[in-house]
Amino acid sequence: MRPVWIAVPAILVIGWVDYLTGPEIGFSLLYLLPIAISAWKGDAIDSAAAAVTAAGCWIVADAAAQPAMAVTLWNGFTRFVIFGAAAFLVHQVRIDRNELHAMNARLQAALRSEAELARTDPLTGLANSRAFLEQLERELARAGRDERSITLLYIDLDGFKSVNDQYGHQTGDEVLSRIAEALRASVRTGDVIARMGGDEFAALLWGAGAGPATDVAARIAESVQGVAASYPAATLGVSIGVAQPRGADVTAEQLLREADDAMYDQKRRDVTPAGE
């Protein structure tokens, strides 16, 4: 229901009472109330209709006590201007408020988007190193409270430079995106995957001991081999370091360093001939 269908009958009732009581009692504020409601809830037509109705009722009530019709019409005109101005101001305040709310909503959305971008790797859509370290700190504290294990995998792509050299940097970006998808598919939904920078990634496995973590690392290695098969001219491989916190006071940086060291140990073992 349009607000004017409520405001106009209310104004007519006020006008009837105004007519009965005579000019001794002023009804200005009572007229303004339905006008303001109509202007706030409705559109410009509702506001104008309420203002015209109120001015008309006042003219009729004033004519009963004012024999000079010219004075009555002039007073009615001035009151119409006052009512119209009040309706316009109320309606404009509502418009400005709605625009302010919409602007605030856009600003909040932009801030959320900026915050998300600051924590997300733009190429792969994975968490970036900053977000990963924050999550790792929280999970370390949580693991200490709940006495549950967590495992950190540090993942480095071997020979990634050869992809850029043989196929170009655009294909290199494509490979990184495919590796990110392969990592997502290799872990559980609750685990955290991040691109730490360049061709290095990390995975945080919640509630996983050494055995399950080894299985995940094997799946990741197999997935990387599947991606590498699409680029035979390159020598793409992967080295994965595994680390678990030793004690409740280990920091995220320390655990990440241990996983990184373990990854380099594996890389050295892979390039060292057997028996040396």
mmCIF file of C-alpha atoms in Angstrom:
data_model
loop_
_atom_site.group_PDB
_atom_site.id
_atom_site.type_symbol
_atom_site.label_atom_id
_atom_site.label_comp_id
_atom_site.label_asym_id
_atom_site.label_seq_id
_atom_site.Cartn_x
_atom_site.Cartn_y
_atom_site.Cartn_z
ATOM 1 C CA MET A 1 0.000 0.000 0.000
ATOM 2 C CA ARG A 2 1.291 3.432 -0.945
ATOM 3 C CA PRO A 3 1.955 5.698 2.042
ATOM 4 C CA VAL A 4 -0.256 8.421 0.563
ATOM 5 C CA TRP A 5 -3.351 6.222 1.039
ATOM 6 C CA ILE A 6 -2.690 6.344 4.775
ATOM 7 C CA ALA A 7 -1.420 9.947 4.963
ATOM 8 C CA VAL A 8 -4.348 11.562 3.100
ATOM 9 C CA PRO A 9 -7.134 10.079 5.297
ATOM 10 C CA ALA A 10 -5.107 11.017 8.386
ATOM 11 C CA ILE A 11 -4.772 14.600 7.095
ATOM 12 C CA LEU A 12 -8.519 14.767 6.341
ATOM 13 C CA VAL A 13 -9.307 13.709 9.900
ATOM 14 C CA ILE A 14 -6.897 16.349 11.251
ATOM 15 C CA GLY A 15 -8.470 18.938 8.940
ATOM 16 C CA TRP A 16 -11.975 18.026 10.159
ATOM 17 C CA VAL A 17 -10.901 18.463 13.785
ATOM 18 C CA ASP A 18 -9.146 21.714 12.823
ATOM 19 C CA TYR A 19 -12.397 22.953 11.263
ATOM 20 C CA LEU A 20 -14.430 22.043 14.342
ATOM 21 C CA THR A 21 -12.065 23.624 16.867
ATOM 22 C CA GLY A 22 -11.586 26.909 15.008
ATOM 23 C CA PRO A 23 -8.473 29.083 14.687
ATOM 24 C CA GLU A 24 -7.797 29.240 18.424
ATOM 25 C CA ILE A 25 -6.009 25.874 18.403
ATOM 26 C CA GLY A 26 -3.139 25.359 15.941
ATOM 27 C CA PHE A 27 -2.735 22.030 14.126
ATOM 28 C CA SER A 28 0.475 22.748 12.225
ATOM 29 C CA LEU A 29 2.485 19.978 13.857
ATOM 30 C CA LEU A 30 -0.310 17.454 13.393
ATOM 31 C CA TYR A 31 -0.431 18.184 9.656
ATOM 32 C CA LEU A 32 3.331 17.822 9.390
ATOM 33 C CA LEU A 33 3.376 14.328 10.890
ATOM 34 C CA PRO A 34 1.519 12.460 8.073
ATOM 35 C CA ILE A 35 3.278 14.656 5.505
ATOM 36 C CA ALA A 36 6.656 13.612 6.905
ATOM 37 C CA ILE A 37 5.642 9.936 6.982
ATOM 38 C CA SER A 38 4.414 10.089 3.374
ATOM 39 C CA ALA A 39 7.609 11.831 2.254
ATOM 40 C CA TRP A 40 9.818 9.335 4.099
ATOM 41 C CA LYS A 41 8.065 6.178 2.968
ATOM 42 C CA GLY A 42 6.824 7.229 -0.453
ATOM 43 C CA ASP A 43 8.007 9.069 -3.545
ATOM 44 C CA ALA A 44 7.719 12.682 -4.710
ATOM 45 C CA ILE A 45 4.091 12.197 -5.817
ATOM 46 C CA ASP A 46 3.122 10.910 -2.367
ATOM 47 C CA SER A 47 4.858 13.891 -0.769
ATOM 48 C CA ALA A 48 3.142 16.428 -3.048
ATOM 49 C CA ALA A 49 -0.282 14.825 -2.566
ATOM 50 C CA ALA A 50 0.065 14.948 1.205
ATOM 51 C CA ALA A 51 1.213 18.600 1.122
ATOM 52 C CA VAL A 52 -1.678 19.668 -1.192
ATOM 53 C CA THR A 53 -4.227 17.836 0.943
ATOM 54 C CA ALA A 54 -2.918 19.423 4.138
ATOM 55 C CA ALA A 55 -2.940 22.923 2.589
ATOM 56 C CA GLY A 56 -6.470 22.379 1.296
ATOM 57 C CA CYS A 57 -7.742 21.255 4.680
ATOM 58 C CA TRP A 58 -6.135 24.285 6.305
ATOM 59 C CA ILE A 59 -7.773 26.624 3.739
ATOM 60 C CA VAL A 60 -11.197 25.116 4.447
ATOM 61 C CA ALA A 61 -10.716 25.341 8.204
ATOM 62 C CA ASP A 62 -9.363 28.899 7.913
ATOM 63 C CA ALA A 63 -12.195 30.014 5.605
ATOM 64 C CA ALA A 64 -14.745 29.208 8.305
ATOM 65 C CA ALA A 65 -13.184 31.803 10.596
ATOM 66 C CA GLN A 66 -11.662 34.226 8.055
ATOM 67 C CA PRO A 67 -14.210 36.100 5.939
ATOM 68 C CA ALA A 68 -11.564 37.633 3.657
ATOM 69 C CA MET A 69 -11.074 34.988 0.981
ATOM 70 C CA ALA A 70 -7.946 36.661 -0.385
ATOM 71 C CA VAL A 71 -6.264 36.391 3.001
ATOM 72 C CA THR A 72 -7.384 32.796 3.330
ATOM 73 C CA LEU A 73 -5.985 31.870 -0.083
ATOM 74 C CA TRP A 74 -2.702 33.646 0.620
ATOM 75 C CA ASN A 75 -2.360 31.875 3.963
ATOM 76 C CA GLY A 76 -3.204 28.609 2.276
ATOM 77 C CA PHE A 77 -0.532 29.208 -0.358
ATOM 78 C CA THR A 78 2.133 29.991 2.220
ATOM 79 C CA ARG A 79 1.171 26.905 4.198
ATOM 80 C CA PHE A 80 1.342 24.797 1.039
ATOM 81 C CA VAL A 81 4.865 26.135 0.439
ATOM 82 C CA ILE A 82 5.807 25.302 4.023
ATOM 83 C CA PHE A 83 4.298 21.805 3.813
ATOM 84 C CA GLY A 84 5.879 21.230 0.407
ATOM 85 C CA ALA A 85 9.283 22.365 1.642
ATOM 86 C CA ALA A 86 8.996 20.111 4.686
ATOM 87 C CA ALA A 87 8.001 17.147 2.482
ATOM 88 C CA PHE A 88 10.869 17.846 0.083
ATOM 89 C CA LEU A 89 13.422 18.061 2.895
ATOM 90 C CA VAL A 90 12.225 14.829 4.511
ATOM 91 C CA HIS A 91 12.215 13.029 1.153
ATOM 92 C CA GLN A 92 15.694 14.352 0.329
ATOM 93 C CA VAL A 93 17.025 13.242 3.706
ATOM 94 C CA ARG A 94 15.739 9.740 2.983
ATOM 95 C CA ILE A 95 17.382 9.735 -0.449
ATOM 96 C CA ASP A 96 20.657 10.975 1.021
ATOM 97 C CA ARG A 97 20.495 8.343 3.757
ATOM 98 C CA ASN A 98 19.899 5.564 1.241
ATOM 99 C CA GLU A 99 22.774 6.801 -0.911
ATOM 100 C CA LEU A 100 25.003 6.958 2.163
ATOM 101 C CA HIS A 101 24.060 3.401 3.109
ATOM 102 C CA ALA A 102 24.747 2.242 -0.448
ATOM 103 C CA MET A 103 28.086 4.068 -0.447
ATOM 104 C CA ASN A 104 29.002 2.505 2.906
ATOM 105 C CA ALA A 105 28.068 -0.933 1.573
ATOM 106 C CA ARG A 106 30.270 -0.417 -1.503
ATOM 107 C CA LEU A 107 33.088 0.827 0.708
ATOM 108 C CA GLN A 108 32.808 -2.186 3.001
ATOM 109 C CA ALA A 109 32.792 -4.512 -0.012
ATOM 110 C CA ALA A 110 35.859 -2.753 -1.410
ATOM 111 C CA LEU A 111 37.652 -3.020 1.931
ATOM 112 C CA ARG A 112 36.811 -6.726 2.162
ATOM 113 C CA SER A 113 38.025 -7.207 -1.387
ATOM 114 C CA GLU A 114 41.269 -5.356 -0.663
ATOM 115 C CA ALA A 115 41.789 -7.378 2.520
ATOM 116 C CA GLU A 116 41.195 -10.582 0.577
ATOM 117 C CA LEU A 117 43.603 -9.527 -2.162
ATOM 118 C CA ALA A 118 46.236 -8.712 0.456
ATOM 119 C CA ARG A 119 46.004 -12.306 1.693
ATOM 120 C CA THR A 120 45.610 -14.102 -1.637
ATOM 121 C CA ASP A 121 48.069 -14.933 -4.382
ATOM 122 C CA PRO A 122 46.588 -13.286 -7.503
ATOM 123 C CA LEU A 123 47.827 -15.918 -9.952
ATOM 124 C CA THR A 124 46.756 -19.134 -8.234
ATOM 125 C CA GLY A 125 44.041 -17.925 -5.853
ATOM 126 C CA LEU A 126 45.827 -19.678 -2.987
ATOM 127 C CA ALA A 127 46.679 -18.019 0.303
ATOM 128 C CA ASN A 128 49.864 -15.979 0.151
ATOM 129 C CA SER A 129 52.804 -16.290 2.548
ATOM 130 C CA ARG A 130 51.456 -13.655 4.924
ATOM 131 C CA ALA A 131 48.072 -15.336 5.271
ATOM 132 C CA PHE A 132 49.706 -18.751 5.583
ATOM 133 C CA LEU A 133 51.988 -17.663 8.430
ATOM 134 C CA GLU A 134 49.031 -16.162 10.299
ATOM 135 C CA GLN A 135 47.045 -19.380 9.836
ATOM 136 C CA LEU A 136 50.038 -21.477 10.888
ATOM 137 C CA GLU A 137 50.408 -19.476 14.106
ATOM 138 C CA ARG A 138 46.733 -20.022 14.927
ATOM 139 C CA GLU A 139 46.887 -23.723 14.146
ATOM 140 C CA LEU A 140 50.014 -24.177 16.273
ATOM 141 C CA ALA A 141 48.231 -22.585 19.232
ATOM 142 C CA ARG A 142 45.150 -24.688 18.562
ATOM 143 C CA ALA A 143 47.199 -27.869 18.289
ATOM 144 C CA GLY A 144 48.807 -27.079 21.639
ATOM 145 C CA ARG A 145 45.427 -26.639 23.310
ATOM 146 C CA ASP A 146 43.741 -29.660 21.721
ATOM 147 C CA GLU A 147 46.855 -31.874 21.802
ATOM 148 C CA ARG A 148 46.410 -32.756 18.159
ATOM 149 C CA SER A 149 49.142 -33.104 15.581
ATOM 150 C CA ILE A 150 49.733 -30.892 12.581
ATOM 151 C CA THR A 151 52.176 -31.375 9.746
ATOM 152 C CA LEU A 152 53.743 -28.815 7.463
ATOM 153 C CA LEU A 153 54.805 -29.602 3.901
ATOM 154 C CA TYR A 154 57.137 -27.250 2.055
ATOM 155 C CA ILE A 155 56.943 -27.810 -1.702
ATOM 156 C CA ASP A 156 59.436 -26.585 -4.287
ATOM 157 C CA LEU A 157 59.107 -27.163 -8.028
ATOM 158 C CA ASP A 158 62.365 -28.515 -9.460
ATOM 159 C CA GLY A 159 63.290 -27.374 -12.936
ATOM 160 C CA PHE A 160 60.543 -24.773 -13.166
ATOM 161 C CA LYS A 161 62.947 -22.390 -14.899
ATOM 162 C CA SER A 162 63.118 -24.825 -17.799
ATOM 163 C CA VAL A 163 59.347 -24.394 -18.294
ATOM 164 C CA ASN A 164 59.790 -20.647 -18.724
ATOM 165 C CA ASP A 165 62.830 -21.149 -20.941
ATOM 166 C CA GLN A 166 61.208 -23.746 -23.199
ATOM 167 C CA TYR A 167 57.599 -22.557 -23.299
ATOM 168 C CA GLY A 168 57.591 -18.926 -22.159
ATOM 169 C CA HIS A 169 56.449 -17.144 -19.027
ATOM 170 C CA GLN A 170 52.756 -17.286 -19.940
ATOM 171 C CA THR A 171 52.972 -21.066 -19.981
ATOM 172 C CA GLY A 172 54.921 -20.860 -16.718
ATOM 173 C CA ASP A 173 51.985 -19.057 -15.129
ATOM 174 C CA GLU A 174 49.692 -21.717 -16.541
ATOM 175 C CA VAL A 175 51.833 -24.427 -14.928
ATOM 176 C CA LEU A 176 51.714 -22.685 -11.540
ATOM 177 C CA SER A 177 47.930 -22.472 -11.739
ATOM 178 C CA ARG A 178 47.699 -26.166 -12.630
ATOM 179 C CA ILE A 179 50.035 -27.054 -9.778
ATOM 180 C CA ALA A 180 47.816 -25.062 -7.404
ATOM 181 C CA GLU A 181 44.777 -27.055 -8.547
ATOM 182 C CA ALA A 182 46.720 -30.289 -8.136
ATOM 183 C CA LEU A 183 47.655 -29.315 -4.580
ATOM 184 C CA ARG A 184 44.041 -28.523 -3.733
ATOM 185 C CA ALA A 185 42.991 -31.920 -5.040
ATOM 186 C CA SER A 186 45.695 -33.690 -3.021
ATOM 187 C CA VAL A 187 44.657 -32.438 0.431
ATOM 188 C CA ARG A 188 41.489 -32.357 2.492
ATOM 189 C CA THR A 189 39.066 -29.453 2.488
ATOM 190 C CA GLY A 190 40.152 -28.272 5.939
ATOM 191 C CA ASP A 191 43.865 -28.215 5.102
ATOM 192 C CA VAL A 192 45.549 -24.976 4.032
ATOM 193 C CA ILE A 193 47.490 -24.537 0.787
ATOM 194 C CA ALA A 194 49.567 -21.447 0.024
ATOM 195 C CA ARG A 195 51.913 -20.118 -2.611
ATOM 196 C CA MET A 196 54.884 -18.847 -0.655
ATOM 197 C CA GLY A 197 56.435 -17.114 -3.657
ATOM 198 C CA GLY A 198 57.875 -17.990 -7.054
ATOM 199 C CA ASP A 199 57.636 -21.761 -7.519
ATOM 200 C CA GLU A 200 57.392 -22.586 -3.791
ATOM 201 C CA PHE A 201 54.227 -23.746 -2.051
ATOM 202 C CA ALA A 202 53.277 -24.932 1.435
ATOM 203 C CA ALA A 203 50.561 -27.166 2.847
ATOM 204 C CA LEU A 204 49.324 -27.273 6.430
ATOM 205 C CA LEU A 205 47.745 -30.607 7.295
ATOM 206 C CA TRP A 206 45.538 -30.512 10.370
ATOM 207 C CA GLY A 207 45.379 -33.659 12.531
ATOM 208 C CA ALA A 208 47.792 -35.547 10.291
ATOM 209 C CA GLY A 209 50.705 -37.533 11.644
ATOM 210 C CA ALA A 210 53.843 -38.641 9.823
ATOM 211 C CA GLY A 211 52.182 -41.517 7.968
ATOM 212 C CA PRO A 212 49.232 -39.582 6.466
ATOM 213 C CA ALA A 213 51.542 -36.659 5.693
ATOM 214 C CA THR A 214 53.832 -38.991 3.732
ATOM 215 C CA ASP A 215 50.818 -40.218 1.764
ATOM 216 C CA VAL A 216 49.806 -36.644 0.961
ATOM 217 C CA ALA A 217 53.351 -35.823 -0.156
ATOM 218 C CA ALA A 218 53.283 -38.861 -2.449
ATOM 219 C CA ARG A 219 49.972 -37.740 -3.970
ATOM 220 C CA ILE A 220 51.373 -34.270 -4.537
ATOM 221 C CA ALA A 221 54.475 -35.666 -6.226
ATOM 222 C CA GLU A 222 52.306 -37.853 -8.457
ATOM 223 C CA SER A 223 50.077 -34.878 -9.335
ATOM 224 C CA VAL A 224 53.104 -32.764 -10.253
ATOM 225 C CA GLN A 225 54.357 -35.563 -12.481
ATOM 226 C CA GLY A 226 50.962 -35.547 -14.205
ATOM 227 C CA VAL A 227 51.261 -31.818 -14.870
ATOM 228 C CA ALA A 228 54.888 -32.185 -15.999
ATOM 229 C CA ALA A 229 53.870 -34.779 -18.600
ATOM 230 C CA SER A 230 52.128 -31.999 -20.549
ATOM 231 C CA TYR A 231 55.461 -30.169 -20.960
ATOM 232 C CA PRO A 232 57.975 -32.792 -22.092
ATOM 233 C CA ALA A 233 60.586 -30.255 -23.203
ATOM 234 C CA ALA A 234 60.978 -29.103 -19.593
ATOM 235 C CA THR A 235 62.412 -31.028 -16.642
ATOM 236 C CA LEU A 236 59.711 -30.310 -14.088
ATOM 237 C CA GLY A 237 59.808 -32.140 -10.767
ATOM 238 C CA VAL A 238 59.121 -31.506 -7.101
ATOM 239 C CA SER A 239 60.890 -31.647 -3.735
ATOM 240 C CA ILE A 240 58.836 -31.795 -0.552
ATOM 241 C CA GLY A 241 60.017 -31.182 2.997
ATOM 242 C CA VAL A 242 57.976 -32.452 5.953
ATOM 243 C CA ALA A 243 58.080 -30.974 9.460
ATOM 244 C CA GLN A 244 56.085 -31.389 12.650
ATOM 245 C CA PRO A 245 56.260 -29.156 15.746
ATOM 246 C CA ARG A 246 58.509 -30.422 18.518
ATOM 247 C CA GLY A 247 57.141 -28.941 21.697
ATOM 248 C CA ALA A 248 54.455 -26.385 22.427
ATOM 249 C CA ASP A 249 56.670 -23.304 22.104
ATOM 250 C CA VAL A 250 57.665 -23.715 18.442
ATOM 251 C CA THR A 251 56.834 -20.697 16.268
ATOM 252 C CA ALA A 252 55.469 -20.609 12.754
ATOM 253 C CA GLU A 253 58.785 -19.281 11.417
ATOM 254 C CA GLN A 254 60.726 -22.089 13.114
ATOM 255 C CA LEU A 255 58.450 -24.816 11.771
ATOM 256 C CA LEU A 256 58.545 -23.298 8.301
ATOM 257 C CA ARG A 257 62.350 -23.200 8.450
ATOM 258 C CA GLU A 258 62.472 -26.880 9.456
ATOM 259 C CA ALA A 259 60.220 -27.850 6.547
ATOM 260 C CA ASP A 260 62.310 -25.737 4.184
ATOM 261 C CA ASP A 261 65.510 -27.413 5.420
ATOM 262 C CA ALA A 262 63.902 -30.836 4.983
ATOM 263 C CA MET A 263 62.915 -29.898 1.448
ATOM 264 C CA TYR A 264 66.495 -28.939 0.576
ATOM 265 C CA ASP A 265 67.731 -32.170 2.141
ATOM 266 C CA GLN A 266 65.487 -34.116 -0.205
ATOM 267 C CA LYS A 267 66.585 -31.991 -3.154
ATOM 268 C CA ARG A 268 70.244 -32.760 -2.370
ATOM 269 C CA ARG A 269 69.497 -36.479 -2.009
ATOM 270 C CA ASP A 270 67.728 -36.480 -5.374
ATOM 271 C CA VAL A 271 70.729 -34.971 -7.173
ATOM 272 C CA THR A 272 73.388 -36.988 -5.307
ATOM 273 C CA PRO A 273 74.248 -40.291 -7.048
ATOM 274 C CA ALA A 274 73.587 -43.430 -5.009
ATOM 275 C CA GLY A 275 76.577 -44.627 -3.003
ATOM 276 C CA GLU A 276 78.198 -41.205 -2.624
#
